Amino acid sequence: MLRAAQQLEALVAQPKVVIIGAGIVGTSLADEITARGWTDVTVLDRGPLFATGGSTSHAPGLVFQTNPSKTMSEFARYTATKFGSLEHPGGWCFNPVGGLEVATTPQRLTELHRKSGWAQSWGIDGRLLDAAECATLHPLLDADRILGGFHTPADGLAKSLRAAEAQANRAIARGAQFRPHQDVLEVLNAGGRVTGVRTADGVVDADVVVCAAGFWGAQLGKTVGLTIPLVPMAHQYVKTGQVAELVGRNSDIAEAGLPILRHQDQDLYYREHGDRIGIGYYGHKPMPVDMATLLTDTASEQMPSMLPFTDDDFAPAWRESLHLLPTLGDSKIEEGFNGIFSFTPDGMSIMGEHRDLSGFWVAEAVWVTHSAGVAKAMAEWIIEGAPRTDVHECDLYRFEKPALSADFILETSSQAFVEVYDIVHPHQFREKLRGLRTSPFYTREQELGAFFFEGGCWERPAWYESNAPLLQQLRDRGTHIPERDPWSAKFYSPISIAESVWTREHVAMYDMTPLTRYEVAGPGALDLLQRLTTNNLDKSVGSVTYTLMLDETGGIRSDLTVARLSPTSFQVGANGPLDFDWITRQLPDDGSVTLRDITGGTCCVGVWGPEARELVQPLCADDISHQGLKYFRSLQTYLGAIPVTMMRVSYVGELGWEIYTTAEHGAALWDLLWQAGRDHGVIAAGRIAFNSLRIEKGYRSWGADMTAEHTPKAAGVDFAVRPAKGEFIGKAALESADEPRTMLRSIVFDDPSAIVLGKEPVLIDGARVGYVTSAAYSATIGRCIAYAWLPADIEPGDGVNVEYLGTTRTAVVHTEPVVDPDMTRIRR
């Protein structure tokens, strides 16, 4: 991507940028781009400046920084900091009144402990309070109604229109132009690259066009053949009449002094408007907006983003508000509207460049809370070639194909609205639109009582009820099975412990079909893969290589397993659609390489455990002994009459293979292995056991343990980097990189019953030093093992503390891998 940015700069001394949308995102982006030296920027909006009629015009301006996503928290932190520095003749752009979330149920109080942990992990100042402390901070609260709260003093209110105008003025001072009443009718292009946009007033030339049109963005995307998966959704907001306790408390200038209040048990939030209270409500049914009739529907309203208020939908919110803030009983609702905001299938923003129309960028589904942070990352991405914050959770191309259907987008975005303030477990998956992708083994898995997780629209067995007797056997022989707290026990079964033990002691079959697989083929395939990856792939046919894909900054875009099946054909085990997008963008123009996603047409069974060879060898005429099929080698052969590709790799750290075949043979392959395994007591094992075993072996999970923010050395995977092989993307950055200040480490907990789930803060002597990425209970050592990002000077043997739901768990930094460091279990 950096190469593309450099080529663009070489093509034009001063790239022309058109930003569509002068809301908070467009104005923030104009400021960020011009601050970096690209000053030929034109911002177009269909409405007036700066109350354009979009979501920014009516946004309540809440900026809460704490989020389960590190990326979104970083965006919000930057937004709060930047807005706090803006100047506007009308007054403040950001008022740091703080934020207060209150709990009225034990479940919500537990959730606030989790939020406190996220805040510590991401370096955000926050404190848990009892009910009396909450009432002191916010005197309108009825302390008897709440159990406690979480206070974040650096959160606050953004004056959205002022912040937009202030940033626009800074951009204008650098040379940017803002043009109101400019409806973009067409995005112009030539040779697969944008050349400008057409409005009713004529053509505006451009080398870069950014779609920051808010809830109009999905429609604009369609005009350039792009699906932008967002749904405009109405959200209720009201203002009360005068509240006696607030009279004289706030000056007209200050407007608010009490912390923003969130009552998430009832889907409500509150902020001051002088001596009145504004109330936002997410508890009503989802109200998707029909963009085809929007202008007609809102003809009598102030602006297109404000639909008529529906009183009946708000009635429950008013009743609950009177309970929490009894003083509102002397007031009433004086005005209200249903304001339109953008919602996405996973609740995250949408960022990135159109793959098939170079120079067309998207910055959509961005709320005021994250606006400046998103704009900063977008400016870095457009100008420098890569954002400095990891944005894979927001990437335009993160969605699988079923997730781009109109039905999926509407259903899941509506669910995202419902869940805005819900307590959502990290292992909780949607109930609707399930079964979209199933492996050929699905029926057999159901027969074995599989409990399914969902990921990438695939049904993935988490554990199997058929293995319950194995759990009882463990208990009978005295194996410690830790009791879990109610939160960590959700979407979990201790049966997974039995499955991991059985894998280590006998043999198990794992459904690995959902692993993403690509075929990269053609006379230029090797050269392409050599340029894209860090390890040397110029090896003999049958080789399997673990390697990394980096961006131009040396950050880890992904990790891959590449098998060379012929001189010109490779099977690439990848992490998901973002890898397909990246490789596609790098394909040579001469047609010498083809890229195919073969995941759905193939399937895979992982057969692992000390008895794996005894199970599989009788089915195969070829020699699959340790010498016959060495570690990290592949073989195209037959099991019985079924053509398979066997790869001797093991993400669980045991002897065995990933066995691939085409989907048509999948059911027969499962049955063949299952029948042959009866004499060895073979079981089917699920994702929880799989995750436990991979953490024992020190194997990283991209997206959780390492991202583009991390270099290979910092993540402990620099063994997969071979600088001597020649040039590859990111090599120059690695050669000039400073020593990492943080390192990914394994930590082992002292208490056999201590459990964490990930994203918890790590402390030394009471000071936060890092955070947990992923964790699992290890039956092999009888302790929970976790990965954590820690300062580089922390060494194995050092003690750390991990905060989990208000309790402190002690742990020790451990050498890696924790289990079988000599790799004897795999190489036998």
Tab-separated table of C-alpha atoms in Angstrom, residues 367-784:
chain	number	residue	atom	x	y	z
A	367	TRP	CA	-19.667	8.138	15.367
A	368	VAL	CA	-18.467	11.425	16.845
A	369	THR	CA	-16.850	9.395	19.637
A	370	HIS	CA	-14.229	7.956	17.281
A	371	SER	CA	-14.240	10.534	14.500
A	372	ALA	CA	-10.874	12.251	14.922
A	373	GLY	CA	-9.130	8.967	15.624
A	374	VAL	CA	-10.562	7.382	12.499
A	375	ALA	CA	-9.598	10.469	10.471
A	376	LYS	CA	-6.015	10.315	11.738
A	377	ALA	CA	-5.716	6.632	10.798
A	378	MET	CA	-7.287	7.300	7.392
A	379	ALA	CA	-4.870	10.148	6.675
A	380	GLU	CA	-1.911	7.956	7.602
A	381	TRP	CA	-3.276	5.156	5.441
A	382	ILE	CA	-3.867	7.361	2.392
A	383	ILE	CA	-0.645	9.362	2.592
A	384	GLU	CA	1.865	7.064	4.313
A	385	GLY	CA	0.542	3.734	3.072
A	386	ALA	CA	-0.441	2.201	6.428
A	387	PRO	CA	-2.203	3.448	9.553
A	388	ARG	CA	-0.190	3.421	12.768
A	389	THR	CA	-3.129	1.965	14.653
A	390	ASP	CA	-4.207	-1.575	13.813
A	391	VAL	CA	-7.507	-1.277	11.937
A	392	HIS	CA	-8.243	-4.853	10.899
A	393	GLU	CA	-11.463	-4.819	12.947
A	394	CYS	CA	-12.670	-1.862	10.846
A	395	ASP	CA	-11.338	-2.884	7.444
A	396	LEU	CA	-13.784	-2.599	4.561
A	397	TYR	CA	-12.859	-6.111	3.378
A	398	ARG	CA	-13.163	-7.964	6.691
A	399	PHE	CA	-16.530	-9.498	5.835
A	400	GLU	CA	-17.125	-12.928	4.305
A	401	LYS	CA	-19.376	-13.090	1.237
A	402	PRO	CA	-22.592	-14.115	3.062
A	403	ALA	CA	-22.115	-11.109	5.338
A	404	LEU	CA	-22.360	-8.799	2.336
A	405	SER	CA	-25.890	-9.904	1.448
A	406	ALA	CA	-28.717	-7.441	2.054
A	407	ASP	CA	-30.461	-9.886	4.406
A	408	PHE	CA	-27.351	-10.395	6.514
A	409	ILE	CA	-26.507	-6.693	6.704
A	410	LEU	CA	-30.037	-5.750	7.790
A	411	GLU	CA	-30.459	-8.592	10.288
A	412	THR	CA	-27.079	-8.251	11.981
A	413	SER	CA	-26.992	-4.458	11.958
A	414	SER	CA	-30.405	-4.460	13.625
A	415	GLN	CA	-29.025	-6.853	16.211
A	416	ALA	CA	-26.047	-4.525	16.702
A	417	PHE	CA	-28.526	-1.761	17.533
A	418	VAL	CA	-30.279	-3.960	20.080
A	419	GLU	CA	-26.955	-4.873	21.683
A	420	VAL	CA	-25.469	-1.363	21.948
A	421	TYR	CA	-25.836	-1.465	25.734
A	422	ASP	CA	-26.281	-5.204	26.216
A	423	ILE	CA	-23.837	-7.302	28.191
A	424	VAL	CA	-22.303	-9.326	25.391
A	425	HIS	CA	-20.008	-12.211	26.262
A	426	PRO	CA	-16.889	-12.533	24.048
A	427	HIS	CA	-18.005	-16.069	23.130
A	428	GLN	CA	-21.625	-15.107	22.511
A	429	PHE	CA	-22.683	-15.524	18.896
A	430	ARG	CA	-25.780	-14.491	17.054
A	431	GLU	CA	-28.787	-16.786	17.051
A	432	LYS	CA	-30.190	-15.834	13.659
A	433	LEU	CA	-28.646	-16.499	10.245
A	434	ARG	CA	-26.796	-19.504	11.575
A	435	GLY	CA	-25.834	-22.525	9.499
A	436	LEU	CA	-24.731	-20.429	6.531
A	437	ARG	CA	-21.460	-22.352	6.208
A	438	THR	CA	-21.095	-25.922	7.412
A	439	SER	CA	-18.409	-28.505	6.797
A	440	PRO	CA	-19.180	-31.920	5.276
A	441	PHE	CA	-18.763	-33.273	8.817
A	442	TYR	CA	-21.590	-31.167	10.256
A	443	THR	CA	-24.172	-33.960	10.496
A	444	ARG	CA	-21.701	-36.253	12.261
A	445	GLU	CA	-20.802	-33.447	14.644
A	446	GLN	CA	-24.439	-32.859	15.494
A	447	GLU	CA	-24.835	-36.565	16.206
A	448	LEU	CA	-21.975	-36.281	18.698
A	449	GLY	CA	-23.674	-33.414	20.517
A	450	ALA	CA	-21.475	-30.585	19.297
A	451	PHE	CA	-22.007	-27.134	20.747
A	452	PHE	CA	-21.217	-24.713	17.939
A	453	PHE	CA	-19.465	-21.370	18.002
A	454	GLU	CA	-19.677	-19.206	14.887
A	455	GLY	CA	-16.895	-17.430	13.069
A	456	GLY	CA	-16.680	-16.144	9.509
A	457	CYS	CA	-20.243	-17.517	9.079
A	458	TRP	CA	-18.880	-21.049	9.741
A	459	GLU	CA	-20.323	-23.397	12.347
A	460	ARG	CA	-17.362	-24.436	14.518
A	461	PRO	CA	-17.675	-27.171	17.169
A	462	ALA	CA	-16.634	-25.808	20.570
A	463	TRP	CA	-16.977	-29.116	22.438
A	464	TYR	CA	-18.889	-32.389	22.148
A	465	GLU	CA	-21.362	-33.676	24.734
A	466	SER	CA	-20.437	-37.208	23.656
A	467	ASN	CA	-17.160	-36.710	25.534
A	468	ALA	CA	-18.833	-36.130	28.909
A	469	PRO	CA	-17.842	-39.626	30.153
A	470	LEU	CA	-14.183	-38.687	29.608
A	471	LEU	CA	-14.616	-35.774	31.975
A	472	GLN	CA	-15.920	-38.098	34.647
A	473	GLN	CA	-12.910	-40.355	34.092
A	474	LEU	CA	-10.617	-37.410	34.762
A	475	ARG	CA	-12.445	-36.622	37.960
A	476	ASP	CA	-12.257	-40.280	39.007
A	477	ARG	CA	-8.487	-40.287	38.625
A	478	GLY	CA	-8.159	-37.091	40.653
A	479	THR	CA	-7.497	-34.582	37.898
A	480	HIS	CA	-8.165	-31.013	39.029
A	481	ILE	CA	-11.105	-29.471	37.146
A	482	PRO	CA	-11.271	-25.823	38.181
A	483	GLU	CA	-14.612	-24.317	39.077
A	484	ARG	CA	-15.346	-21.253	36.998
A	485	ASP	CA	-16.976	-18.004	38.012
A	486	PRO	CA	-20.354	-17.356	36.339
A	487	TRP	CA	-18.858	-15.066	33.693
A	488	SER	CA	-16.056	-17.334	32.489
A	489	ALA	CA	-18.409	-20.348	32.688
A	490	LYS	CA	-20.659	-18.917	29.973
A	491	PHE	CA	-20.397	-20.631	26.588
A	492	TYR	CA	-17.937	-23.091	28.105
A	493	SER	CA	-17.876	-26.696	29.190
A	494	PRO	CA	-15.213	-28.528	31.246
A	495	ILE	CA	-15.657	-31.311	28.693
A	496	SER	CA	-13.086	-29.332	26.690
A	497	ILE	CA	-10.504	-30.183	29.353
A	498	ALA	CA	-11.184	-33.872	28.791
A	499	GLU	CA	-10.830	-33.363	25.031
A	500	SER	CA	-7.435	-31.706	25.381
A	501	VAL	CA	-6.184	-34.416	27.756
A	502	TRP	CA	-7.387	-37.148	25.408
A	503	THR	CA	-5.582	-35.458	22.512
A	504	ARG	CA	-2.335	-35.417	24.485
A	505	GLU	CA	-2.715	-39.053	25.592
A	506	HIS	CA	-4.471	-40.769	22.676
A	507	VAL	CA	-5.843	-39.297	19.419
A	508	ALA	CA	-8.550	-36.844	18.380
A	509	MET	CA	-10.120	-35.512	15.203
A	510	TYR	CA	-10.575	-31.763	14.757
A	511	ASP	CA	-12.728	-30.110	12.115
A	512	MET	CA	-10.326	-27.630	10.529
A	513	THR	CA	-12.527	-26.903	7.522
A	514	PRO	CA	-13.198	-23.252	8.495
A	515	LEU	CA	-9.491	-22.444	8.155
A	516	THR	CA	-9.195	-20.132	5.161
A	517	ARG	CA	-7.395	-21.688	2.158
A	518	TYR	CA	-6.238	-20.134	-1.075
A	519	GLU	CA	-4.706	-21.585	-4.198
A	520	VAL	CA	-1.945	-19.377	-5.600
A	521	ALA	CA	-0.837	-20.742	-8.951
A	522	GLY	CA	0.913	-19.856	-12.175
A	523	PRO	CA	4.435	-19.230	-13.433
A	524	GLY	CA	4.712	-16.084	-11.289
A	525	ALA	CA	3.309	-17.627	-8.101
A	526	LEU	CA	6.644	-18.199	-6.358
A	527	ASP	CA	7.942	-14.724	-7.129
A	528	LEU	CA	4.733	-13.159	-5.835
A	529	LEU	CA	4.752	-15.141	-2.602
A	530	GLN	CA	8.438	-14.467	-2.060
A	531	ARG	CA	7.757	-10.732	-2.319
A	532	LEU	CA	4.701	-10.890	-0.055
A	533	THR	CA	6.126	-13.024	2.748
A	534	THR	CA	9.096	-13.093	5.108
A	535	ASN	CA	10.222	-16.713	4.966
A	536	ASN	CA	11.932	-18.484	2.085
A	537	LEU	CA	9.373	-20.379	-0.001
A	538	ASP	CA	11.793	-21.415	-2.736
A	539	LYS	CA	11.899	-25.000	-1.521
A	540	SER	CA	11.171	-28.396	-2.978
A	541	VAL	CA	7.705	-29.574	-3.896
A	542	GLY	CA	6.101	-30.961	-0.745
A	543	SER	CA	7.536	-28.302	1.559
A	544	VAL	CA	5.315	-26.551	4.088
A	545	THR	CA	6.468	-23.205	5.460
A	546	TYR	CA	5.245	-20.959	8.237
A	547	THR	CA	5.658	-17.335	7.168
A	548	LEU	CA	4.393	-13.810	7.738
A	549	MET	CA	2.964	-11.063	5.584
A	550	LEU	CA	4.084	-7.592	6.656
A	551	ASP	CA	3.014	-4.117	5.723
A	552	GLU	CA	5.529	-1.481	4.651
A	553	THR	CA	6.110	-0.449	8.278
A	554	GLY	CA	7.175	-3.981	9.242
A	555	GLY	CA	3.926	-4.713	11.078
A	556	ILE	CA	2.430	-8.203	10.895
A	557	ARG	CA	-0.522	-8.156	8.489
A	558	SER	CA	-1.045	-11.908	8.828
A	559	ASP	CA	0.661	-15.224	9.320
A	560	LEU	CA	0.388	-17.986	6.730
A	561	THR	CA	1.159	-21.643	6.239
A	562	VAL	CA	2.260	-22.196	2.630
A	563	ALA	CA	2.468	-25.654	1.054
A	564	ARG	CA	4.201	-26.074	-2.298
A	565	LEU	CA	2.122	-28.642	-4.138
A	566	SER	CA	3.864	-28.316	-7.518
A	567	PRO	CA	6.533	-26.071	-9.019
A	568	THR	CA	3.868	-23.481	-9.834
A	569	SER	CA	1.075	-24.206	-7.364
A	570	PHE	CA	0.803	-23.346	-3.661
A	571	GLN	CA	-1.866	-23.866	-1.038
A	572	VAL	CA	-1.927	-20.971	1.397
A	573	GLY	CA	-3.479	-21.303	4.836
A	574	ALA	CA	-4.579	-17.781	5.767
A	575	ASN	CA	-6.615	-15.887	8.370
A	576	GLY	CA	-9.542	-14.542	6.381
A	577	PRO	CA	-10.848	-12.120	3.756
A	578	LEU	CA	-8.270	-9.423	4.548
A	579	ASP	CA	-5.534	-11.755	3.289
A	580	PHE	CA	-7.392	-12.370	0.034
A	581	ASP	CA	-7.772	-8.616	-0.365
A	582	TRP	CA	-4.075	-7.944	0.271
A	583	ILE	CA	-2.832	-10.667	-2.080
A	584	THR	CA	-5.290	-9.588	-4.785
A	585	ARG	CA	-3.947	-6.033	-4.659
A	586	GLN	CA	-0.422	-7.369	-5.206
A	587	LEU	CA	-1.161	-9.651	-8.171
A	588	PRO	CA	1.017	-8.911	-11.200
A	589	ASP	CA	-0.680	-7.277	-14.151
A	590	ASP	CA	0.651	-9.830	-16.630
A	591	GLY	CA	-1.746	-12.592	-15.547
A	592	SER	CA	1.092	-14.882	-14.457
A	593	VAL	CA	-0.612	-15.627	-11.116
A	594	THR	CA	-4.134	-16.741	-10.295
A	595	LEU	CA	-5.642	-16.549	-6.817
A	596	ARG	CA	-8.619	-18.690	-5.782
A	597	ASP	CA	-10.377	-19.063	-2.462
A	598	ILE	CA	-10.796	-22.841	-2.242
A	599	THR	CA	-12.075	-22.975	1.344
A	600	GLY	CA	-15.690	-23.826	0.545
A	601	GLY	CA	-14.801	-26.477	-2.033
A	602	THR	CA	-12.481	-28.347	0.306
A	603	CYS	CA	-12.475	-29.622	3.860
A	604	CYS	CA	-9.925	-30.595	6.465
A	605	VAL	CA	-9.621	-32.964	9.415
A	606	GLY	CA	-6.818	-32.534	11.905
A	607	VAL	CA	-5.810	-35.929	13.297
A	608	TRP	CA	-3.496	-35.417	16.254
A	609	GLY	CA	-2.229	-37.327	19.254
A	610	PRO	CA	0.391	-39.981	20.088
A	611	GLU	CA	-1.741	-42.680	18.409
A	612	ALA	CA	-2.370	-40.670	15.221
A	613	ARG	CA	0.064	-42.675	13.102
A	614	GLU	CA	-1.395	-46.003	14.260
A	615	LEU	CA	-4.802	-44.743	13.159
A	616	VAL	CA	-3.851	-43.297	9.757
A	617	GLN	CA	-0.958	-45.457	8.452
A	618	PRO	CA	-3.096	-48.566	7.764
A	619	LEU	CA	-5.305	-46.436	5.510
A	620	CYS	CA	-2.421	-45.086	3.421
A	621	ALA	CA	-0.197	-46.995	0.993
A	622	ASP	CA	2.521	-44.338	1.265
A	623	ASP	CA	5.043	-44.237	4.072
A	624	ILE	CA	3.971	-41.666	6.664
A	625	SER	CA	6.558	-42.598	9.248
A	626	HIS	CA	8.642	-39.859	10.834
A	627	GLN	CA	11.224	-40.250	8.058
A	628	GLY	CA	8.711	-41.004	5.310
A	629	LEU	CA	6.764	-37.781	5.848
A	630	LYS	CA	8.841	-35.377	7.875
A	631	TYR	CA	7.596	-32.495	9.965
A	632	PHE	CA	6.485	-29.537	7.819
A	633	ARG	CA	6.182	-31.658	4.678
A	634	SER	CA	3.099	-32.445	2.601
A	635	LEU	CA	2.028	-35.489	0.619
A	636	GLN	CA	-0.657	-35.921	-2.028
A	637	THR	CA	-1.905	-39.471	-1.623
A	638	TYR	CA	-4.968	-41.604	-0.885
A	639	LEU	CA	-6.612	-42.712	2.329
A	640	GLY	CA	-8.534	-45.717	1.176
A	641	ALA	CA	-10.116	-44.552	-2.068
A	642	ILE	CA	-10.194	-40.870	-1.045
A	643	PRO	CA	-7.667	-38.488	-2.636
A	644	VAL	CA	-6.117	-36.326	0.074
A	645	THR	CA	-3.348	-33.851	0.732
A	646	MET	CA	-1.697	-34.533	4.067
A	647	MET	CA	0.350	-31.796	5.737
A	648	ARG	CA	2.464	-32.747	8.690
A	649	VAL	CA	1.807	-29.663	10.757
A	650	SER	CA	0.311	-29.422	14.205
A	651	TYR	CA	-1.184	-26.335	15.757
A	652	VAL	CA	-1.897	-28.388	18.899
A	653	GLY	CA	1.669	-29.590	19.388
A	654	GLU	CA	1.090	-33.305	18.825
A	655	LEU	CA	2.011	-35.887	16.216
A	656	GLY	CA	-0.402	-35.785	13.292
A	657	TRP	CA	-1.566	-34.149	10.110
A	658	GLU	CA	-3.969	-31.741	8.583
A	659	ILE	CA	-5.757	-33.938	6.036
A	660	TYR	CA	-7.442	-32.146	3.138
A	661	THR	CA	-9.804	-33.338	0.465
A	662	THR	CA	-12.488	-31.862	-1.734
A	663	ALA	CA	-15.890	-31.276	-0.168
A	664	GLU	CA	-17.476	-34.086	-2.175
A	665	HIS	CA	-15.304	-36.605	-0.323
A	666	GLY	CA	-15.623	-34.970	3.088
A	667	ALA	CA	-18.279	-37.135	4.692
A	668	ALA	CA	-16.553	-40.295	3.463
A	669	LEU	CA	-13.207	-39.086	4.853
A	670	TRP	CA	-14.680	-38.439	8.293
A	671	ASP	CA	-16.378	-41.823	8.391
A	672	LEU	CA	-13.233	-43.607	7.214
A	673	LEU	CA	-11.089	-42.013	9.928
A	674	TRP	CA	-13.758	-42.454	12.580
A	675	GLN	CA	-14.181	-46.143	11.837
A	676	ALA	CA	-10.431	-46.729	11.731
A	677	GLY	CA	-10.055	-44.876	15.019
A	678	ARG	CA	-12.443	-47.007	17.010
A	679	ASP	CA	-9.665	-49.325	18.139
A	680	HIS	CA	-7.722	-46.292	19.366
A	681	GLY	CA	-10.637	-44.636	21.134
A	682	VAL	CA	-10.637	-41.692	18.752
A	683	ILE	CA	-12.807	-38.745	19.730
A	684	ALA	CA	-13.933	-35.563	18.042
A	685	ALA	CA	-12.597	-32.490	19.849
A	686	GLY	CA	-13.595	-28.852	19.640
A	687	ARG	CA	-12.280	-25.314	19.431
A	688	ILE	CA	-11.842	-24.721	23.155
A	689	ALA	CA	-9.514	-27.712	23.505
A	690	PHE	CA	-7.759	-26.636	20.325
A	691	ASN	CA	-7.161	-23.143	21.723
A	692	SER	CA	-5.833	-24.537	24.996
A	693	LEU	CA	-3.376	-26.822	23.243
A	694	ARG	CA	-2.070	-24.117	20.901
A	695	ILE	CA	-1.413	-21.746	23.816
A	696	GLU	CA	0.475	-24.508	25.633
A	697	LYS	CA	2.713	-24.791	22.582
A	698	GLY	CA	3.331	-21.060	22.246
A	699	TYR	CA	1.503	-20.669	18.946
A	700	ARG	CA	0.185	-17.165	18.267
A	701	SER	CA	-3.243	-16.261	16.947
A	702	TRP	CA	-3.126	-13.369	14.513
A	703	GLY	CA	-5.702	-10.686	15.326
A	704	ALA	CA	-5.703	-11.580	19.008
A	705	ASP	CA	-2.063	-11.980	20.049
A	706	MET	CA	-0.390	-10.009	17.278
A	707	THR	CA	-1.495	-7.473	14.670
A	708	ALA	CA	-0.043	-4.941	12.259
A	709	GLU	CA	1.007	-2.877	15.276
A	710	HIS	CA	3.642	-5.492	16.117
A	711	THR	CA	6.920	-6.470	14.490
A	712	PRO	CA	7.962	-10.128	14.211
A	713	LYS	CA	10.619	-9.729	16.899
A	714	ALA	CA	8.219	-8.155	19.359
A	715	ALA	CA	5.674	-10.915	18.734
A	716	GLY	CA	8.271	-13.675	19.076
A	717	VAL	CA	7.906	-14.928	15.497
A	718	ASP	CA	11.083	-13.528	13.961
A	719	PHE	CA	12.201	-17.133	13.333
A	720	ALA	CA	9.894	-16.880	10.293
A	721	VAL	CA	11.891	-13.984	8.813
A	722	ARG	CA	14.683	-14.785	6.317
A	723	PRO	CA	16.287	-11.498	5.204
A	724	ALA	CA	18.874	-13.331	3.084
A	725	LYS	CA	16.193	-14.612	0.686
A	726	GLY	CA	15.896	-11.219	-1.027
A	727	GLU	CA	13.443	-8.338	-1.047
A	728	PHE	CA	9.996	-8.592	0.507
A	729	ILE	CA	7.413	-6.087	1.680
A	730	GLY	CA	8.414	-4.721	5.070
A	731	LYS	CA	12.043	-5.821	4.924
A	732	ALA	CA	13.485	-2.301	4.831
A	733	ALA	CA	11.364	-1.278	7.807
A	734	LEU	CA	12.589	-4.250	9.823
A	735	GLU	CA	16.205	-3.449	9.032
A	736	SER	CA	15.819	0.086	10.356
A	737	ALA	CA	13.489	-0.728	13.246
A	738	ASP	CA	14.363	0.110	16.837
A	739	GLU	CA	14.472	-2.618	19.444
A	740	PRO	CA	10.904	-3.405	20.552
A	741	ARG	CA	9.787	-1.750	23.756
A	742	THR	CA	7.183	-4.437	24.437
A	743	MET	CA	7.252	-8.195	23.874
A	744	LEU	CA	4.593	-10.883	23.740
A	745	ARG	CA	5.185	-13.236	26.659
A	746	SER	CA	3.618	-16.363	28.087
A	747	ILE	CA	2.531	-16.102	31.693
A	748	VAL	CA	1.457	-18.965	33.946
A	749	PHE	CA	-0.896	-18.383	36.856
A	750	ASP	CA	-0.008	-19.554	40.338
A	751	ASP	CA	-3.490	-20.558	41.502
A	752	PRO	CA	-4.769	-23.731	39.762
A	753	SER	CA	-8.270	-22.236	39.827
A	754	ALA	CA	-7.364	-18.826	38.376
A	755	ILE	CA	-9.023	-18.175	35.016
A	756	VAL	CA	-8.857	-15.138	32.721
A	757	LEU	CA	-10.363	-14.669	29.261
A	758	GLY	CA	-8.276	-11.944	27.619
A	759	LYS	CA	-7.939	-8.118	27.594
A	760	GLU	CA	-7.253	-7.971	31.335
A	761	PRO	CA	-4.616	-5.515	32.631
A	762	VAL	CA	-1.244	-6.773	33.849
A	763	LEU	CA	0.344	-4.931	36.767
A	764	ILE	CA	3.628	-4.886	38.664
A	765	ASP	CA	3.715	-3.167	42.071
A	766	GLY	CA	0.270	-1.749	41.376
A	767	ALA	CA	1.266	-0.062	38.097
A	768	ARG	CA	-0.187	-1.157	34.779
A	769	VAL	CA	2.533	-2.574	32.524
A	770	GLY	CA	0.582	-4.440	29.839
A	771	TYR	CA	-2.449	-6.492	28.987
A	772	VAL	CA	-3.509	-10.073	28.292
A	773	THR	CA	-4.327	-11.000	24.707
A	774	SER	CA	-5.613	-14.575	24.927
A	775	ALA	CA	-5.724	-17.258	27.590
A	776	ALA	CA	-6.803	-20.834	28.255
A	777	TYR	CA	-6.702	-23.417	30.998
A	778	SER	CA	-3.941	-25.962	30.411
A	779	ALA	CA	-4.831	-29.437	31.589
A	780	THR	CA	-1.239	-30.501	30.876
A	781	ILE	CA	0.231	-28.309	33.625
A	782	GLY	CA	-2.951	-27.741	35.635
A	783	ARG	CA	-2.786	-23.954	35.339
A	784	CYS	CA	-4.171	-21.181	33.157
